[in-house]
Short mmCIF file of C-alpha atoms and ligand atoms in Angstrom, two decimals:
data_model
loop_
_atom_site.label_atom_id
_atom_site.label_comp_id
_atom_site.label_asym_id
_atom_site.label_seq_id
_atom_site.Cartn_x
_atom_site.Cartn_y
_atom_site.Cartn_z
CA MET N 1 26.80 6.33 9.49
CA LYS N 2 23.64 7.94 8.45
CA LYS N 3 20.63 5.25 9.40
CA SER N 4 17.35 6.31 8.24
CA ILE N 5 14.62 6.32 11.01
CA ILE N 6 11.16 7.06 10.88
CA ARG N 7 10.29 9.93 12.81
CA SER N 8 6.42 10.27 13.18
CA THR N 9 3.19 8.52 10.74
CA GLY N 10 -0.02 9.83 9.61
CA MET N 11 -2.63 8.76 7.68
CA PHE N 12 -6.69 9.83 6.40
CA VAL N 13 -9.26 8.03 4.73
CA PRO N 14 -12.25 10.11 3.28
CA PRO N 15 -15.34 10.09 5.73
CA ASN N 16 -18.02 7.58 3.76
CA VAL N 17 -17.76 4.34 5.18
CA ILE N 18 -19.06 1.21 2.34
CA THR N 19 -19.72 -1.85 4.47
CA ASN N 20 -20.29 -5.02 2.45
CA HIS N 21 -24.00 -4.69 2.60
CA ASP N 22 -24.33 -0.76 0.92
CA LEU N 23 -22.32 -3.72 -2.05
CA GLU N 24 -24.94 -5.71 -2.42
CA LYS N 25 -27.52 -2.33 -3.43
CA PHE N 26 -24.64 -2.40 -6.50
CA MET N 27 -23.84 -5.89 -7.81
CA ASP N 28 -24.57 -9.07 -6.88
CA THR N 29 -22.12 -10.21 -3.59
CA SER N 30 -22.96 -10.57 0.34
CA ASP N 31 -21.74 -9.67 3.08
CA GLU N 32 -20.90 -13.49 4.04
CA TRP N 33 -18.80 -13.99 0.68
CA ILE N 34 -17.02 -10.92 1.33
CA LYS N 35 -15.40 -11.55 4.49
CA GLN N 36 -15.14 -15.31 4.43
CA ARG N 37 -13.03 -14.81 1.35
CA THR N 38 -11.12 -11.72 2.43
CA GLY N 39 -11.99 -10.12 5.31
CA ILE N 40 -13.17 -6.90 4.47
CA GLU N 41 -15.89 -5.67 6.22
CA GLN N 42 -15.83 -1.55 5.26
CA ARG N 43 -13.86 0.52 3.10
CA TYR N 44 -14.02 3.97 2.44
CA TRP N 45 -14.77 6.28 -0.16
CA ILE N 46 -14.27 9.72 -1.53
CA ASP N 47 -17.48 11.14 -2.22
CA GLN N 48 -18.38 10.02 -5.85
CA GLU N 49 -19.25 13.15 -7.03
CA GLY N 50 -17.07 14.86 -6.03
CA THR N 51 -13.14 15.95 -7.63
CA THR N 52 -11.45 14.62 -5.09
CA GLY N 53 -7.28 13.36 -5.83
CA ALA N 54 -4.92 10.69 -4.05
CA SER N 55 -2.79 13.96 -3.78
CA ASP N 56 -5.98 15.49 -1.42
CA LEU N 57 -6.16 12.51 0.85
CA ALA N 58 -2.39 12.58 0.67
CA TYR N 59 -1.89 16.42 2.29
CA GLU N 60 -4.38 15.03 5.02
CA ALA N 61 -1.90 12.10 5.70
CA ALA N 62 1.10 14.64 5.43
CA ILE N 63 0.28 17.06 7.81
CA MET N 64 -1.02 15.06 10.33
CA ALA N 65 2.81 13.10 10.29
CA MET N 66 4.91 16.54 9.85
CA ASP N 67 2.64 17.60 12.80
CA SER N 68 3.28 14.49 14.78
CA ALA N 69 7.36 14.66 13.85
CA GLY N 70 7.63 18.97 14.35
CA TRP N 71 8.40 19.18 10.61
CA THR N 72 6.91 21.88 8.70
CA ALA N 73 6.82 21.58 4.76
CA GLN N 74 10.15 23.63 4.99
CA ASP N 75 11.79 21.39 6.27
CA LEU N 76 11.59 18.66 3.29
CA ASP N 77 14.25 17.66 1.14
CA PHE N 78 12.24 15.50 -0.79
CA ILE N 79 8.92 13.86 -1.61
CA ILE N 80 8.31 10.24 -2.49
CA PHE N 81 4.48 9.64 -3.69
CA ALA N 82 3.60 5.89 -4.11
CA THR N 83 0.29 5.87 -6.06
CA LEU N 84 -1.35 3.37 -8.70
CA SER N 85 -4.23 6.13 -8.91
CA PRO N 86 -2.62 9.81 -9.69
CA ASP N 87 -4.89 12.58 -9.82
CA ILE N 88 -4.54 13.03 -13.38
CA MET N 89 -1.74 10.94 -16.23
CA PHE N 90 0.37 13.51 -15.77
CA PRO N 91 2.02 14.94 -13.87
CA GLY N 92 2.15 13.07 -11.25
CA ALA N 93 0.71 12.98 -7.37
CA GLY N 94 3.61 14.37 -5.40
CA CYS N 95 4.04 17.39 -8.30
CA PHE N 96 -0.12 18.62 -6.71
CA LEU N 97 0.79 17.32 -3.04
CA ALA N 98 3.82 19.75 -2.72
CA ALA N 99 2.00 22.59 -4.47
CA LYS N 100 -0.83 21.57 -1.37
CA LEU N 101 1.85 22.46 1.49
CA GLY N 102 2.88 25.17 -0.24
CA LEU N 103 6.54 24.32 -1.64
CA ASP N 104 7.35 25.58 -4.64
CA SER N 105 11.23 23.94 -5.33
CA THR N 106 11.27 20.85 -3.54
CA PRO N 107 11.56 17.83 -5.02
CA THR N 108 8.94 15.00 -5.42
CA LEU N 109 9.68 11.38 -7.37
CA ASP N 110 6.32 9.74 -8.09
CA ILE N 111 6.38 5.70 -7.55
CA ARG N 112 4.32 3.70 -9.36
CA GLN N 113 4.65 0.07 -7.71
CA GLN N 114 0.63 -0.90 -6.87
CA CYS N 115 1.09 -2.23 -3.75
CA THR N 116 4.57 -2.68 -3.28
CA GLY N 117 5.04 1.19 -3.49
CA PHE N 118 5.47 1.75 0.18
CA LEU N 119 8.72 -1.02 0.12
CA TYR N 120 9.99 0.83 -3.34
CA GLY N 121 9.32 3.97 -1.53
CA ILE N 122 11.45 2.95 1.99
CA ALA N 123 14.17 1.61 0.31
CA THR N 124 14.40 4.84 -1.91
CA ALA N 125 14.58 7.03 1.06
CA ASP N 126 16.85 5.15 2.53
CA ALA N 127 19.71 5.34 -0.66
CA TYR N 128 18.81 9.01 -1.04
CA ILE N 129 19.12 9.10 2.82
CA LYS N 130 22.67 6.82 2.84
CA SER N 131 24.21 8.62 -0.30
CA GLY N 132 23.54 11.65 1.18
CA LEU N 133 21.12 13.57 -1.38
CA ALA N 134 18.51 14.20 1.21
CA LYS N 135 17.31 14.44 4.95
CA LYS N 136 14.40 15.12 5.99
CA ILE N 137 12.05 13.11 3.50
CA LEU N 138 8.22 12.65 3.14
CA LEU N 139 6.98 9.47 2.16
CA VAL N 140 3.64 8.78 1.05
CA GLY N 141 0.72 5.96 -0.07
CA SER N 142 -1.99 7.61 -1.62
CA GLU N 143 -4.87 6.07 -3.57
CA VAL N 144 -8.82 6.67 -4.40
CA HIS N 145 -9.67 3.05 -6.18
CA SER N 146 -13.29 3.92 -5.81
CA SER N 147 -13.48 7.01 -8.92
CA GLY N 148 -12.08 3.58 -11.04
CA LEU N 149 -14.28 0.32 -9.95
CA ASP N 150 -16.59 -1.52 -12.14
CA LYS N 151 -19.44 -1.20 -9.89
CA SER N 152 -21.12 -3.89 -11.73
CA THR N 153 -21.52 -7.59 -10.92
CA ARG N 154 -18.60 -8.37 -13.56
CA GLY N 155 -16.53 -6.43 -11.85
CA ARG N 156 -17.24 -7.78 -8.03
CA ASP N 157 -14.53 -9.54 -7.50
CA VAL N 158 -11.52 -6.07 -7.77
CA THR N 159 -14.13 -4.21 -6.61
CA VAL N 160 -15.08 -5.81 -3.53
CA ILE N 161 -11.28 -5.43 -2.01
CA PHE N 162 -10.42 -1.97 -3.07
CA GLY N 163 -10.80 1.22 -0.34
CA ASP N 164 -9.66 4.45 -0.93
CA GLY N 165 -7.25 6.25 1.97
CA ALA N 166 -3.77 7.86 2.47
CA ALA N 167 -0.91 7.09 5.17
CA ALA N 168 2.86 9.34 5.05
CA VAL N 169 5.73 8.55 7.38
CA CYS N 170 9.23 11.46 8.25
CA ILE N 171 12.17 9.78 7.34
CA GLU N 172 15.03 11.33 8.59
CA GLY N 173 18.75 10.75 8.56
CA VAL N 174 20.14 10.24 11.44
CA LYS N 175 24.23 9.71 12.51
CA THR N 176 24.37 6.92 15.19
CA ASP N 177 26.12 3.66 15.61
CA GLU N 178 23.05 1.72 16.94
CA LYS N 179 22.17 -0.72 14.64
CA ALA N 180 19.08 0.93 13.93
CA GLY N 181 15.95 2.65 11.33
CA VAL N 182 16.02 0.63 7.57
CA LEU N 183 17.86 -2.17 8.18
CA THR N 184 17.64 -4.26 4.80
CA SER N 185 15.29 -4.37 1.56
CA SER N 186 14.54 -6.75 -0.73
CA LEU N 187 12.87 -5.77 -4.02
CA HIS N 188 11.55 -7.40 -7.14
CA THR N 189 9.45 -7.25 -10.54
CA ASP N 190 8.27 -10.54 -12.93
CA GLY N 191 6.44 -8.44 -15.76
CA ASN N 192 5.89 -11.66 -17.56
CA LEU N 193 2.69 -11.75 -14.74
CA ALA N 194 1.44 -8.13 -15.24
CA GLU N 195 -1.75 -9.44 -17.25
CA ALA N 196 -2.60 -10.98 -13.58
CA LEU N 197 -3.94 -7.30 -12.37
CA THR N 198 -4.23 -4.59 -14.25
CA VAL N 199 -6.00 -1.01 -15.92
CA GLU N 200 -5.41 -0.90 -19.65
CA LEU N 201 -6.81 1.88 -21.06
CA PRO N 202 -6.42 4.82 -21.54
CA ALA N 203 -2.80 3.65 -23.11
CA SER N 204 -0.07 5.84 -24.53
CA LYS N 205 0.61 2.19 -26.84
CA PHE N 206 -3.06 2.91 -28.84
CA PRO N 207 -3.81 6.16 -31.43
CA ASP N 208 -5.45 8.31 -29.64
CA ARG N 209 -4.79 6.56 -26.48
CA PHE N 210 -8.12 4.18 -26.72
CA PRO N 211 -8.67 1.57 -29.66
CA PRO N 212 -11.46 2.78 -32.33
CA GLY N 213 -14.81 1.81 -31.55
CA VAL N 214 -14.13 0.53 -27.82
CA PRO N 215 -17.61 2.10 -25.53
CA VAL N 216 -17.00 3.93 -22.62
CA ASP N 217 -17.64 1.23 -19.80
CA ASP N 218 -15.08 -1.21 -21.74
CA ILE N 219 -13.27 -3.82 -19.18
CA ARG N 220 -10.32 -2.22 -19.78
CA PHE N 221 -11.44 0.84 -18.47
CA TYR N 222 -11.40 -0.93 -14.92
CA PRO N 223 -9.15 -3.54 -12.96
CA ILE N 224 -9.21 -6.52 -14.56
CA MET N 225 -7.58 -9.21 -11.43
CA ASN N 226 -6.53 -12.82 -11.92
CA GLY N 227 -7.25 -13.50 -7.67
CA PRO N 228 -6.55 -16.98 -7.98
CA ALA N 229 -3.68 -16.22 -9.00
CA ILE N 230 -1.98 -13.78 -7.32
CA PHE N 231 -3.53 -15.41 -3.88
CA LYS N 232 -1.08 -18.21 -5.24
CA LYS N 233 1.98 -15.96 -5.90
CA ALA N 234 1.87 -14.15 -3.48
CA VAL N 235 1.65 -17.38 -0.79
CA ARG N 236 4.68 -18.95 -2.49
CA MET N 237 6.78 -15.32 -2.53
CA LEU N 238 5.82 -13.69 0.59
CA PRO N 239 8.24 -16.33 3.42
CA GLN N 240 10.84 -16.48 0.04
CA VAL N 241 11.26 -12.78 0.27
CA ILE N 242 11.09 -12.09 4.18
CA ASN N 243 13.93 -15.17 4.40
CA GLU N 244 15.77 -13.12 2.07
CA SER N 245 15.35 -10.00 4.01
CA LEU N 246 16.11 -11.82 6.89
CA GLU N 247 19.28 -13.42 5.65
CA LYS N 248 20.47 -10.06 4.11
CA ALA N 249 20.34 -8.50 7.59
CA GLN N 250 21.56 -11.81 9.27
CA ILE N 251 18.84 -11.88 11.53
CA GLY N 252 16.21 -14.68 12.42
CA LEU N 253 12.76 -14.71 12.40
CA GLU N 254 12.33 -14.80 15.48
CA ASP N 255 13.89 -11.32 16.32
CA ILE N 256 11.38 -9.95 14.35
CA ASP N 257 8.70 -8.39 17.32
CA LEU N 258 6.14 -7.33 14.21
CA ILE N 259 5.37 -8.26 10.47
CA ILE N 260 3.11 -5.88 8.64
CA PRO N 261 2.33 -7.27 5.38
CA HIS N 262 0.41 -5.34 2.72
CA GLN N 263 -2.96 -5.96 3.69
CA ALA N 264 -4.48 -8.06 -0.17
CA ASN N 265 -6.49 -10.63 1.64
CA MET N 266 -7.09 -11.69 5.38
CA ARG N 267 -6.37 -15.07 4.95
CA ILE N 268 -3.40 -14.86 2.38
CA ASN N 269 -1.93 -12.46 5.49
CA GLN N 270 -3.43 -15.83 7.94
CA ALA N 271 -1.74 -18.16 5.63
CA LEU N 272 1.71 -16.64 5.71
CA GLY N 273 0.98 -16.68 9.16
CA GLN N 274 0.57 -19.87 9.35
CA PHE N 275 3.25 -20.76 6.84
CA LEU N 276 5.99 -19.05 9.06
CA LYS N 277 4.56 -20.86 12.42
CA LEU N 278 3.83 -16.85 13.55
CA GLU N 279 1.83 -16.18 16.45
CA GLU N 280 -0.64 -14.74 15.74
CA HIS N 281 0.41 -11.28 17.77
CA LYS N 282 3.24 -11.29 15.33
CA ILE N 283 1.54 -10.63 12.63
CA PHE N 284 -0.37 -7.12 11.98
CA HIS N 285 -3.96 -7.50 10.20
CA ASN N 286 -6.64 -4.14 9.33
CA ILE N 287 -7.84 -5.12 6.44
CA GLN N 288 -11.22 -5.30 8.06
CA LYS N 289 -12.16 -1.97 8.42
CA TYR N 290 -10.05 -0.26 5.31
CA GLY N 291 -10.08 -3.42 2.07
CA ASN N 292 -6.80 -2.85 0.57
CA THR N 293 -5.85 0.72 0.13
CA THR N 294 -2.46 -0.08 -2.10
CA ALA N 295 0.12 2.06 -1.76
CA ALA N 296 -1.08 2.97 1.26
CA SER N 297 -1.85 -0.27 3.12
CA ILE N 298 1.59 -1.20 4.40
CA PRO N 299 2.10 2.81 6.37
CA LEU N 300 -1.66 2.99 7.44
CA ALA N 301 -0.76 -0.35 9.58
CA LEU N 302 1.83 1.11 10.93
CA HIS N 303 0.52 4.26 12.25
CA GLU N 304 -2.25 1.81 13.90
CA ALA N 305 -0.13 -0.59 15.30
CA ILE N 306 2.18 2.68 16.27
CA ALA N 307 -1.17 3.77 17.95
CA GLN N 308 -2.20 0.10 19.19
CA GLU N 309 1.71 0.25 20.93
CA ARG N 310 1.85 -3.33 18.90
CA ILE N 311 5.51 -1.84 17.95
CA GLY N 312 7.13 0.98 17.58
CA LYS N 313 9.63 0.91 21.26
CA SER N 314 13.56 1.16 20.77
CA GLY N 315 15.05 -1.78 19.84
CA GLU N 316 12.22 -3.66 18.10
CA ILE N 317 12.22 -4.43 14.41
CA ALA N 318 8.90 -4.69 12.07
CA LEU N 319 9.14 -6.83 8.62
CA PHE N 320 7.39 -4.75 5.92
CA VAL N 321 5.96 -7.23 3.15
CA GLY N 322 4.36 -6.97 -0.05
CA LEU N 323 2.88 -8.86 -3.47
CA GLY N 324 1.17 -7.10 -6.23
CA ALA N 325 0.53 -6.46 -9.58
CA GLY N 326 3.73 -5.62 -11.84
CA LEU N 327 3.97 -9.00 -10.50
CA THR N 328 6.18 -6.57 -7.93
CA TRP N 329 6.75 -7.91 -3.98
CA GLY N 330 9.72 -7.25 -1.77
CA SER N 331 10.89 -6.72 2.01
CA VAL N 332 12.53 -4.31 4.37
CA LEU N 333 13.63 -5.02 7.60
CA TYR N 334 12.93 -1.91 10.25
CA LYS N 335 14.93 -1.05 13.75
CA PHE N 336 13.11 1.64 15.99
CA LEU N 337 15.71 3.64 17.44
O1 UT7 I 401 -3.77 -6.29 -3.51
C1 UT7 I 401 -3.65 -6.41 -4.95
C2 UT7 I 401 -2.89 -8.08 -4.95
N1 UT7 I 401 -4.19 -8.69 -5.16
C3 UT7 I 401 -4.41 -9.90 -4.47
O2 UT7 I 401 -3.85 -10.35 -3.72
C4 UT7 I 401 -5.35 -10.29 -4.54
C5 UT7 I 401 -5.33 -11.76 -4.33
N2 UT7 I 401 -6.72 -12.85 -4.35
C6 UT7 I 401 -7.56 -12.92 -3.80
O3 UT7 I 401 -7.93 -12.18 -2.96
C7 UT7 I 401 -8.91 -13.27 -3.86
O4 UT7 I 401 -9.06 -14.34 -5.41
C8 UT7 I 401 -10.27 -13.01 -3.94
C9 UT7 I 401 -10.99 -12.44 -2.74
C10 UT7 I 401 -9.73 -11.68 -5.25
C11 UT7 I 401 -11.47 -13.90 -4.82
O5 UT7 I 401 -11.59 -14.87 -4.07
P1 UT7 I 401 -10.97 -16.21 -4.40
O6 UT7 I 401 -11.23 -17.41 -3.26
O7 UT7 I 401 -10.26 -16.36 -5.32
O8 UT7 I 401 -12.21 -16.50 -5.40
P2 UT7 I 401 -12.16 -17.18 -7.10
O9 UT7 I 401 -11.78 -15.92 -7.94
O10 UT7 I 401 -11.76 -18.40 -7.03
O11 UT7 I 401 -14.04 -16.83 -7.46
C12 UT7 I 401 -14.59 -18.08 -6.71
C13 UT7 I 401 -16.07 -17.86 -7.01
C14 UT7 I 401 -16.81 -17.58 -8.52
O12 UT7 I 401 -17.70 -18.06 -8.66
P3 UT7 I 401 -17.93 -19.42 -9.25
O13 UT7 I 401 -17.23 -19.56 -10.83
O14 UT7 I 401 -17.41 -20.58 -8.17
O15 UT7 I 401 -19.29 -19.89 -9.38
C15 UT7 I 401 -16.32 -16.06 -8.39
O16 UT7 I 401 -17.67 -15.51 -9.58
O17 UT7 I 401 -16.59 -16.77 -6.62
C16 UT7 I 401 -17.19 -15.43 -7.34
N3 UT7 I 401 -16.91 -14.27 -6.91
C17 UT7 I 401 -17.75 -14.17 -5.93
N4 UT7 I 401 -19.04 -14.19 -5.16
C18 UT7 I 401 -19.41 -12.75 -4.78
C19 UT7 I 401 -16.44 -12.98 -7.04
N5 UT7 I 401 -16.13 -12.43 -6.85
C20 UT7 I 401 -17.34 -12.18 -5.79
C21 UT7 I 401 -17.91 -11.03 -4.88
N6 UT7 I 401 -19.35 -11.72 -4.67
N7 UT7 I 401 -17.64 -10.53 -4.65
#
């Protein structure tokens, strides 16, 4: 049977480093508050005067991943693009990425599952490979948050956590009898909790896409988040969805070499580690440098974990896990071939 094997990874962040001290210039916040509550020290933002979209960041990450796999864009038979911040409302960012890669007929699929976009993406890639629909898939997570954040004190709880960035993986269907590749995935959504993290406008449900008389700095143009509610839900659901995948794959937590969680808040991931009684080296953090890059966060962490030789040897098992807007949550178990 075909197994879905990650051949390579790539990443890209825009050149502007925004430190917590830089944010102090726009809003009433402090380096101390941000570090204590989130673990974040800096994040990267696109040039605020330019026109960089999610597909531009994705292009750079995709080229790095494809070079590393020895693939060209012509080798791809499917592109999956996970983002909550597509270049424009439609068409999807995958269309723009494919065009930038010089392609004119390769199928693309945008996934709008926010922080779990990569988890939904890898599960989709696995299904395409196992059903024979595709052999060589590029999966990208890419976000440009900075152009849509409320940079006044009103938006400080959200704005300090998000960063721009992209990461990509090349996934190939490989015939092998070994237990390898994507072992299992567990995905969930509870749309009853959608209001906990949302950007409401513009919205097709309103005439002209804006409620009449709405000013351009209306809070509904920006992400609004009930941070404490999401925090509590994450701490409860992440261990649960990890156990769900472990049970499905019939392996134990002790078999996992590295947990690579969505980087939403260092405290969430530390609480997860404590709850599972994990040794510190078994859970990966890089939120300090990048903030929360949403759909890019898990593949970006995977890329760095492989580069730092924390994971990637044949037979090692990684567990990807996350929860975010939707609310959506999930976990994926992956064994390196
Ligand atoms: O990946 C997407 C999914 N999202 C998440 O996973 C986010 C989960 N939640 C969180 O990460 C945290 O809830 C936050 C980092 C967003 C907030 O941390 P918190 O410890 O839950 O703080 P809080 O919202 O309870 O606010 C505590 C205080 C409030 O002031 P008062 O009412 O106690 O006077 C806030 O107004 O901190 C204030 N505050 C800030 N102060 C300085 C909120 N944001 C800031 C800020 N700088 N940036």
